[in-house]
Short mmCIF file of C-alpha atoms in Angstrom, two decimals:
data_model
loop_
_atom_site.label_atom_id
_atom_site.label_comp_id
_atom_site.label_asym_id
_atom_site.label_seq_id
_atom_site.Cartn_x
_atom_site.Cartn_y
_atom_site.Cartn_z
CA UNK D 1 17.05 110.75 -22.94
CA UNK D 2 20.13 108.24 -23.75
CA UNK D 3 20.99 106.95 -27.10
CA UNK D 4 22.72 103.41 -27.28
CA UNK D 5 21.48 99.48 -27.01
CA UNK D 6 21.12 97.11 -23.99
CA UNK D 7 22.99 93.89 -24.08
CA UNK D 8 21.24 91.84 -20.86
CA UNK D 9 20.20 94.96 -19.36
CA UNK D 10 23.92 97.18 -19.51
CA UNK D 11 24.56 100.31 -21.13
CA UNK D 12 26.92 99.42 -23.76
CA UNK D 13 26.80 101.66 -27.41
CA UNK D 14 26.55 106.04 -27.11
CA UNK D 15 26.70 108.37 -24.28
CA UNK D 16 23.98 110.71 -23.71
CA UNK D 17 24.30 114.18 -25.12
CA UNK D 18 27.66 116.21 -23.30
CA UNK D 19 28.44 112.83 -22.26
CA UNK D 20 32.31 111.90 -22.57
CA UNK D 21 32.36 108.86 -24.96
CA UNK D 22 30.95 109.81 -28.18
CA UNK D 23 27.24 110.06 -29.50
CA UNK D 24 24.34 108.27 -31.63
CA UNK D 25 24.96 108.48 -35.64
CA UNK D 26 21.99 109.30 -37.92
CA UNK D 27 21.82 110.08 -41.83
CA UNK D 28 21.47 112.92 -43.55
CA UNK D 29 19.36 112.91 -47.01
CA UNK D 30 21.68 111.74 -48.80
CA UNK D 31 22.52 109.22 -46.49
CA UNK D 32 26.25 109.72 -45.25
CA UNK D 33 26.57 109.67 -41.86
CA UNK D 34 25.58 112.74 -38.94
CA UNK D 35 26.17 112.43 -35.56
CA UNK D 36 26.84 114.01 -32.30
CA UNK D 37 29.75 115.29 -30.65
CA UNK D 38 31.06 113.31 -27.07
CA UNK D 39 33.15 115.28 -25.20
CA UNK D 40 32.08 119.12 -25.14
CA UNK D 41 28.12 118.68 -25.55
CA UNK D 42 28.08 120.64 -28.52
CA UNK D 43 26.14 118.78 -31.86
CA UNK D 44 28.94 118.91 -34.25
CA UNK D 45 28.35 117.23 -37.92
CA UNK D 46 30.88 113.95 -38.38
CA UNK D 47 31.99 112.93 -41.97
CA UNK D 48 33.22 109.33 -42.76
CA UNK D 49 36.42 108.88 -44.49
CA UNK D 50 36.18 109.38 -48.79
CA UNK D 51 36.03 106.03 -49.83
CA UNK D 52 34.06 104.59 -46.90
CA UNK D 53 31.66 101.57 -48.24
CA UNK D 54 29.91 101.37 -44.72
CA UNK D 55 27.15 103.64 -45.85
CA UNK D 56 26.61 101.46 -49.09
CA UNK D 57 26.56 98.49 -47.18
CA UNK D 58 24.38 98.87 -44.58
CA UNK D 59 21.69 100.77 -46.90
CA UNK D 60 22.13 97.94 -49.35
CA UNK D 61 21.45 95.42 -45.62
CA UNK D 62 19.03 97.79 -44.85
CA UNK D 63 20.38 98.13 -41.83
CA UNK D 64 19.01 101.36 -39.54
CA UNK D 65 21.28 104.10 -37.97
CA UNK D 66 20.75 104.42 -34.37
CA UNK D 67 19.62 108.51 -34.58
CA UNK D 68 20.03 111.01 -31.34
CA UNK D 69 17.89 110.17 -28.70
CA UNK D 70 16.69 106.91 -29.23
CA UNK D 71 17.48 104.04 -27.44
CA UNK D 72 17.10 99.84 -28.29
CA UNK D 73 17.72 96.63 -27.22
CA UNK D 74 20.11 94.66 -29.43
CA UNK D 75 22.42 92.00 -29.00
CA UNK D 76 25.64 92.98 -29.97
CA UNK D 77 27.67 90.36 -33.35
CA UNK D 78 29.79 92.44 -35.26
CA UNK D 79 32.11 95.27 -34.51
CA UNK D 80 34.28 97.39 -37.04
CA UNK D 81 36.43 100.18 -37.03
CA UNK D 82 35.98 102.89 -38.48
CA UNK D 83 37.48 106.92 -38.78
CA UNK D 84 35.58 110.33 -38.97
CA UNK D 85 36.79 113.62 -38.97
CA UNK D 86 35.66 116.77 -37.08
CA UNK D 87 35.28 120.13 -38.18
CA UNK D 88 38.98 120.44 -37.94
CA UNK D 89 39.76 117.35 -40.76
CA UNK D 90 41.54 115.83 -37.80
CA UNK D 91 41.30 111.57 -37.63
CA UNK D 92 39.16 110.55 -34.54
CA UNK D 93 39.14 106.42 -34.16
CA UNK D 94 36.08 104.83 -33.57
CA UNK D 95 33.87 101.51 -33.29
CA UNK D 96 30.96 100.37 -35.81
CA UNK D 97 29.05 98.36 -33.68
CA UNK D 98 26.32 96.46 -35.20
CA UNK D 99 23.51 94.44 -33.04
CA UNK D 100 20.22 92.04 -33.77
CA UNK D 101 17.05 93.12 -32.28
CA UNK D 102 14.51 90.29 -31.26
CA UNK D 103 12.54 91.34 -34.41
CA UNK D 104 15.41 90.00 -36.57
CA UNK D 105 16.25 94.23 -37.63
CA UNK D 106 19.75 95.21 -37.07
CA UNK D 107 21.15 98.69 -36.15
CA UNK D 108 24.50 99.96 -36.04
CA UNK D 109 25.73 102.47 -33.13
CA UNK D 110 28.97 104.45 -33.43
CA UNK D 111 31.46 104.53 -31.07
CA UNK D 112 33.91 107.19 -30.86
CA UNK D 113 37.53 106.86 -28.21
CA UNK D 114 40.53 107.71 -27.55
CA UNK D 115 43.83 105.15 -27.62
CA UNK D 116 46.07 105.35 -24.71
CA UNK D 117 49.30 103.62 -23.24
CA UNK D 118 51.76 104.10 -20.12
CA UNK D 119 54.52 105.74 -19.46
CA UNK D 120 56.45 104.44 -16.16
CA UNK D 121 59.45 106.58 -14.72
CA UNK D 122 62.36 104.34 -13.27
CA UNK D 123 61.33 105.59 -9.48
CA UNK D 124 57.51 104.88 -9.15
CA UNK D 125 56.12 108.60 -8.29
CA UNK D 126 58.80 110.73 -9.44
CA UNK D 127 59.41 113.05 -12.19
CA UNK D 128 55.82 112.07 -12.77
CA UNK D 129 54.92 116.17 -13.03
CA UNK D 130 57.94 116.99 -15.13
CA UNK D 131 57.88 113.67 -17.83
CA UNK D 132 54.11 114.30 -18.08
CA UNK D 133 55.23 117.82 -18.90
CA UNK D 134 57.86 116.76 -21.40
CA UNK D 135 55.40 114.54 -23.26
CA UNK D 136 52.71 116.87 -23.39
CA UNK D 137 55.00 118.94 -26.06
CA UNK D 138 56.51 115.95 -27.55
CA UNK D 139 54.07 114.92 -29.00
CA UNK D 140 50.90 118.20 -28.91
CA UNK D 141 50.77 117.48 -32.91
CA UNK D 142 49.56 114.01 -32.34
CA UNK D 143 46.37 115.39 -30.19
CA UNK D 144 48.43 113.60 -26.84
CA UNK D 145 46.18 114.87 -23.62
CA UNK D 146 48.76 113.99 -20.71
CA UNK D 147 48.01 113.00 -17.38
CA UNK D 148 49.29 111.53 -14.53
CA UNK D 149 47.09 108.48 -13.14
CA UNK D 150 46.88 104.83 -10.41
CA UNK D 151 47.35 101.96 -11.55
CA UNK D 152 46.69 98.48 -9.31
CA UNK D 153 50.85 97.23 -9.98
CA UNK D 154 50.99 93.55 -8.97
CA UNK D 155 55.10 93.25 -9.90
CA UNK D 156 55.27 95.97 -6.19
CA UNK D 157 55.25 93.90 -2.85
CA UNK D 158 52.84 95.56 -1.24
CA UNK D 159 50.07 96.15 -3.88
CA UNK D 160 48.12 93.82 -0.68
CA UNK D 161 47.51 96.60 1.20
CA UNK D 162 46.42 98.98 -1.57
CA UNK D 163 49.65 100.74 -2.91
CA UNK D 164 49.11 101.34 -6.48
CA UNK D 165 51.61 102.88 -9.20
CA UNK D 166 51.55 106.49 -10.61
CA UNK D 167 51.71 106.21 -14.75
CA UNK D 168 51.71 108.75 -17.61
CA UNK D 169 48.51 108.31 -19.23
CA UNK D 170 48.97 109.56 -23.11
CA UNK D 171 45.52 109.03 -24.84
CA UNK D 172 45.36 109.94 -28.95
CA UNK D 173 42.89 110.98 -31.37
CA UNK D 174 43.91 108.51 -33.35
CA UNK D 175 45.11 105.02 -32.88
CA UNK D 176 48.22 105.91 -35.71
CA UNK D 177 48.81 109.00 -33.86
CA UNK D 178 49.79 106.79 -30.83
CA UNK D 179 51.46 103.79 -32.99
CA UNK D 180 53.14 106.78 -34.09
CA UNK D 181 54.11 108.51 -30.93
CA UNK D 182 54.61 104.73 -29.64
CA UNK D 183 57.07 104.25 -31.83
CA UNK D 184 59.06 107.53 -31.82
CA UNK D 185 59.27 107.50 -27.87
CA UNK D 186 61.46 104.33 -27.70
CA UNK D 187 63.79 105.24 -31.26
CA UNK D 188 64.48 108.66 -28.56
CA UNK D 189 64.86 106.80 -25.36
CA UNK D 190 67.12 104.31 -27.42
CA UNK D 191 69.39 107.50 -28.49
CA UNK D 192 68.05 107.07 -32.15
CA UNK D 193 66.62 111.05 -31.86
CA UNK D 194 63.99 111.54 -34.85
CA UNK D 195 64.22 115.16 -35.75
CA UNK D 196 62.87 118.38 -34.05
CA UNK D 197 63.18 116.02 -31.66
CA UNK D 198 62.91 118.80 -28.30
CA UNK D 199 63.32 115.90 -25.45
CA UNK D 200 65.90 117.00 -22.78
CA UNK D 201 69.20 114.89 -22.67
CA UNK D 202 67.76 112.86 -19.11
CA UNK D 203 65.43 110.74 -21.15
CA UNK D 204 68.22 108.14 -22.06
CA UNK D 205 69.37 107.43 -18.28
CA UNK D 206 64.83 107.00 -18.70
CA UNK D 207 65.75 104.47 -21.33
CA UNK D 208 68.92 102.39 -20.02
CA UNK D 209 66.45 101.74 -17.04
CA UNK D 210 63.81 100.05 -19.20
CA UNK D 211 65.83 97.62 -21.94
CA UNK D 212 63.53 95.97 -24.29
CA UNK D 213 62.31 92.26 -24.25
CA UNK D 214 64.69 89.92 -25.33
CA UNK D 215 63.26 86.73 -27.35
CA UNK D 216 63.96 84.47 -24.54
CA UNK D 217 62.70 86.06 -22.10
CA UNK D 218 59.46 86.89 -24.08
CA UNK D 219 58.95 83.13 -24.17
CA UNK D 220 59.39 82.42 -20.97
CA UNK D 221 56.61 85.00 -19.85
CA UNK D 222 54.62 83.50 -22.69
CA UNK D 223 54.94 80.16 -20.68
CA UNK D 224 53.95 81.25 -17.64
CA UNK D 225 50.16 83.01 -18.61
CA UNK D 226 50.12 79.46 -20.99
CA UNK D 227 50.45 77.00 -17.74
CA UNK D 228 54.14 76.69 -18.11
CA UNK D 229 52.69 75.59 -21.74
CA UNK D 230 56.34 73.86 -23.30
CA UNK D 231 57.53 75.92 -26.32
CA UNK D 232 59.18 73.32 -28.15
CA UNK D 233 56.02 71.47 -28.41
CA UNK D 234 53.52 74.92 -28.58
CA UNK D 235 51.38 75.65 -32.13
CA UNK D 236 50.34 78.95 -31.40
CA UNK D 237 52.75 81.29 -29.64
CA UNK D 238 52.49 84.82 -29.44
CA UNK D 239 54.52 87.22 -28.11
CA UNK D 240 53.22 90.42 -29.15
CA UNK D 241 52.95 93.70 -27.70
CA UNK D 242 55.77 93.05 -25.41
CA UNK D 243 56.60 95.20 -22.66
CA UNK D 244 58.75 96.93 -22.92
CA UNK D 245 58.70 95.67 -26.40
CA UNK D 246 61.50 93.30 -28.42
CA UNK D 247 63.41 95.84 -29.94
CA UNK D 248 66.01 92.34 -31.84
CA UNK D 249 64.72 88.97 -33.27
CA UNK D 250 67.18 86.56 -32.03
CA UNK D 251 68.37 82.86 -32.40
CA UNK D 252 65.97 81.47 -29.23
CA UNK D 253 63.60 81.97 -31.44
CA UNK D 254 64.83 78.48 -33.68
CA UNK D 255 63.57 76.49 -30.23
CA UNK D 256 59.37 76.66 -31.10
CA UNK D 257 60.58 73.90 -33.44
CA UNK D 258 56.11 72.63 -33.90
CA UNK D 259 55.08 76.52 -33.71
CA UNK D 260 52.74 76.82 -36.95
CA UNK D 261 51.28 80.41 -36.08
CA UNK D 262 54.47 83.17 -34.54
CA UNK D 263 53.51 86.38 -33.99
CA UNK D 264 55.42 89.09 -32.55
CA UNK D 265 53.65 92.15 -33.68
CA UNK D 266 53.17 95.55 -32.20
CA UNK D 267 56.96 95.47 -30.82
CA UNK D 268 60.08 97.37 -32.30
CA UNK D 269 62.05 94.67 -34.09
CA UNK D 270 63.97 96.81 -36.98
CA UNK D 271 64.81 93.52 -38.94
CA UNK D 272 64.48 90.09 -39.93
CA UNK D 273 66.03 86.89 -39.11
CA UNK D 274 66.93 83.37 -40.87
CA UNK D 275 64.87 81.03 -38.84
CA UNK D 276 65.53 77.83 -39.98
CA UNK D 277 64.09 75.42 -37.13
CA UNK D 278 60.88 76.56 -37.55
CA UNK D 279 60.37 73.92 -40.29
CA UNK D 280 56.51 73.56 -39.76
CA UNK D 281 55.44 77.47 -39.98
CA UNK D 282 52.50 78.68 -42.10
CA UNK D 283 52.20 82.40 -40.22
CA UNK D 284 54.27 84.83 -39.03
CA UNK D 285 53.05 87.53 -37.91
CA UNK D 286 55.21 90.83 -37.32
CA UNK D 287 52.93 93.81 -37.73
CA UNK D 288 53.45 97.18 -36.50
CA UNK D 289 57.37 97.26 -36.02
CA UNK D 290 60.10 99.11 -37.10
CA UNK D 291 61.19 96.97 -40.09
CA UNK D 292 62.80 98.47 -43.16
CA UNK D 293 62.63 95.55 -45.43
CA UNK D 294 61.43 92.04 -46.03
CA UNK D 295 64.86 89.26 -45.31
CA UNK D 296 65.32 86.38 -43.22
CA UNK D 297 62.77 84.10 -45.17
CA UNK D 298 64.82 81.45 -47.10
CA UNK D 299 64.45 78.92 -44.73
CA UNK D 300 60.45 78.95 -43.97
CA UNK D 301 59.70 79.80 -47.57
CA UNK D 302 58.27 76.11 -48.42
CA UNK D 303 55.84 75.77 -45.81
CA UNK D 304 54.95 79.74 -45.08
CA UNK D 305 51.69 80.68 -46.39
CA UNK D 306 50.56 83.77 -44.51
CA UNK D 307 53.05 86.77 -43.79
CA UNK D 308 50.88 89.77 -40.95
CA UNK D 309 53.42 92.51 -41.77
CA UNK D 310 51.65 95.38 -42.21
CA UNK D 311 52.26 99.25 -40.05
CA UNK D 312 56.19 99.30 -40.54
CA UNK D 313 58.38 101.03 -42.71
CA UNK D 314 58.55 98.30 -46.19
CA UNK D 315 59.23 100.62 -49.07
CA UNK D 316 60.18 97.99 -51.82
CA UNK D 317 58.87 93.71 -52.33
CA UNK D 318 62.26 92.37 -52.38
CA UNK D 319 62.37 89.25 -50.08
CA UNK D 320 58.90 87.15 -51.33
CA UNK D 321 60.38 84.59 -54.03
CA UNK D 322 61.65 81.81 -51.64
CA UNK D 323 57.85 81.88 -50.51
CA UNK D 324 56.26 78.96 -53.10
CA UNK D 325 53.67 78.66 -51.10
CA UNK D 326 52.35 82.36 -50.05
CA UNK D 327 48.28 82.28 -49.96
CA UNK D 328 47.88 85.93 -48.52
CA UNK D 329 50.19 89.14 -47.88
CA UNK D 330 49.12 91.63 -45.33
CA UNK D 331 50.98 94.46 -46.27
CA UNK D 332 49.41 97.64 -45.51
CA UNK D 333 50.27 101.32 -44.44
CA UNK D 334 54.27 101.04 -45.00
CA UNK D 335 55.76 102.65 -47.64
CA UNK D 336 55.68 101.49 -51.27
CA UNK D 337 54.64 103.94 -53.81
CA UNK D 338 55.80 101.97 -56.52
CA UNK D 339 53.19 100.94 -58.38
CA UNK D 340 55.78 98.07 -60.41
CA UNK D 341 56.77 96.77 -56.69
CA UNK D 342 53.98 94.95 -57.36
CA UNK D 343 55.05 93.12 -59.89
CA UNK D 344 57.92 91.59 -57.93
CA UNK D 345 55.01 89.68 -56.18
CA UNK D 346 53.71 87.33 -59.79
CA UNK D 347 56.65 85.17 -58.29
CA UNK D 348 54.31 84.21 -55.96
CA UNK D 349 52.50 82.00 -57.78
CA UNK D 350 49.53 81.25 -54.64
CA UNK D 351 49.05 84.85 -54.14
CA UNK D 352 45.19 85.40 -53.59
CA UNK D 353 44.88 87.85 -50.49
CA UNK D 354 46.32 91.07 -50.71
CA UNK D 355 46.33 93.69 -48.13
CA UNK D 356 48.04 96.84 -49.64
CA UNK D 357 45.90 99.70 -48.68
CA UNK D 358 47.47 102.97 -46.77
CA UNK D 359 50.91 102.38 -48.96
CA UNK D 360 51.60 105.36 -50.88
CA UNK D 361 50.64 104.15 -54.07
CA UNK D 362 46.74 104.67 -53.51
CA UNK D 363 47.91 108.10 -52.95
CA UNK D 364 44.93 110.28 -54.37
CA UNK D 365 42.85 107.14 -55.02
CA UNK D 366 39.87 105.26 -53.02
CA UNK D 367 40.24 101.91 -52.29
CA UNK D 368 37.55 101.27 -55.57
CA UNK D 369 39.73 103.23 -57.13
CA UNK D 370 43.10 100.73 -57.00
CA UNK D 371 41.49 98.06 -57.37
CA UNK D 372 41.97 97.71 -61.33
CA UNK D 373 45.85 99.15 -60.67
CA UNK D 374 46.64 96.34 -58.82
CA UNK D 375 44.55 93.67 -60.80
CA UNK D 376 46.37 95.45 -63.83
CA UNK D 377 49.74 94.45 -62.11
CA UNK D 378 48.56 90.83 -59.73
CA UNK D 379 45.75 89.16 -62.05
CA UNK D 380 45.18 86.37 -59.99
CA UNK D 381 43.72 88.47 -56.99
CA UNK D 382 40.87 87.30 -55.18
CA UNK D 383 41.00 88.94 -51.82
CA UNK D 384 41.91 92.53 -52.35
CA UNK D 385 41.91 94.90 -48.72
CA UNK D 386 40.22 92.48 -46.98
CA UNK D 387 37.29 92.67 -49.64
CA UNK D 388 35.83 89.56 -52.21
CA UNK D 389 36.67 90.48 -55.61
CA UNK D 390 34.37 89.50 -58.32
CA UNK D 391 34.22 89.59 -62.43
CA UNK D 392 33.22 93.32 -62.13
CA UNK D 393 36.32 94.15 -60.67
CA UNK D 394 38.30 93.45 -64.11
CA UNK D 395 36.58 95.52 -66.53
CA UNK D 396 38.33 98.98 -64.67
CA UNK D 397 34.73 99.97 -62.68
CA UNK D 398 33.41 103.06 -62.14
CA UNK D 399 35.27 105.49 -60.02
CA UNK D 400 33.94 106.16 -56.80
CA UNK D 401 32.68 109.62 -55.81
#
């Protein structure tokens, strides 16, 4: 019997034992999540990341855990990312899916998946086998599985007759590994070789055939996707995850004179620049890029309220003093390793929402253990790492087991 949940008659959650999409979760005697393997059909134990508080919250709110062999019907009301570890200690990406039943009860199941992206060669179908083998070897430590797939491509003039484009698909065990591989690949293709890179010399030629998208082109594509929207009038402009990615911010962004929320996330930007024409901007999103330093905020500091800059390479918190109205700073998964860096944020007196987990300062600590240390430097923070703080957090709290 399958294990999962049905919505409007459609099975949406866990596969049957031996399926290829993960399995149902249960709890052991201590309340820790356990479950089924998904890809090889063998029963295995999966452990949550130490310090994960999902199980504690589920117990508090009486959320049932879908058990192996069980089938339920429900309405999906919440999704949350999670991480599990296999018997070799390798992290696996997953989703926690929460459902309402008609009788008012709630339950949760877990879906493990392999994030992926595609690589295209200059000439469709040319050298795909060689490229697949090269990339399989290059990212072997990230647990990559490289394969050749055919996908529809509307850019092909004869796509209507069924012609498809050959691509190399790279799938990974977790999103962190996928993002590292993606960033390293683009750096190496631009001639910025990383240590121990075994990529052959013909890849720079492929890189020259795939120049990065400039900001003007990105804005043009945004306008086309938004029914010819006028960039000068738009309040929300999202230039995220361009293909090829944006490599540099440039002055063409200054045409967005009315923008309040500008997103440039998931590209390959390595430097922030000044944007003096953006007099109304309140939210700037630059997550998942290659930025090493916060800069260029002097001209927009009087209006900027939220800066989303997680998953970059930032090691200091300099450059934020001009942001006198800053209330939210998402800077998780960077390279901040010294606790005194947080003292620099005291200049941002309105700052109340901070996300800083995933930095070296948290090394060896759970989020619960890190809270009192953050509050020593920033006592006015109301929301830390996505959780609303209470008076109990001010006294140092108890360390999580």
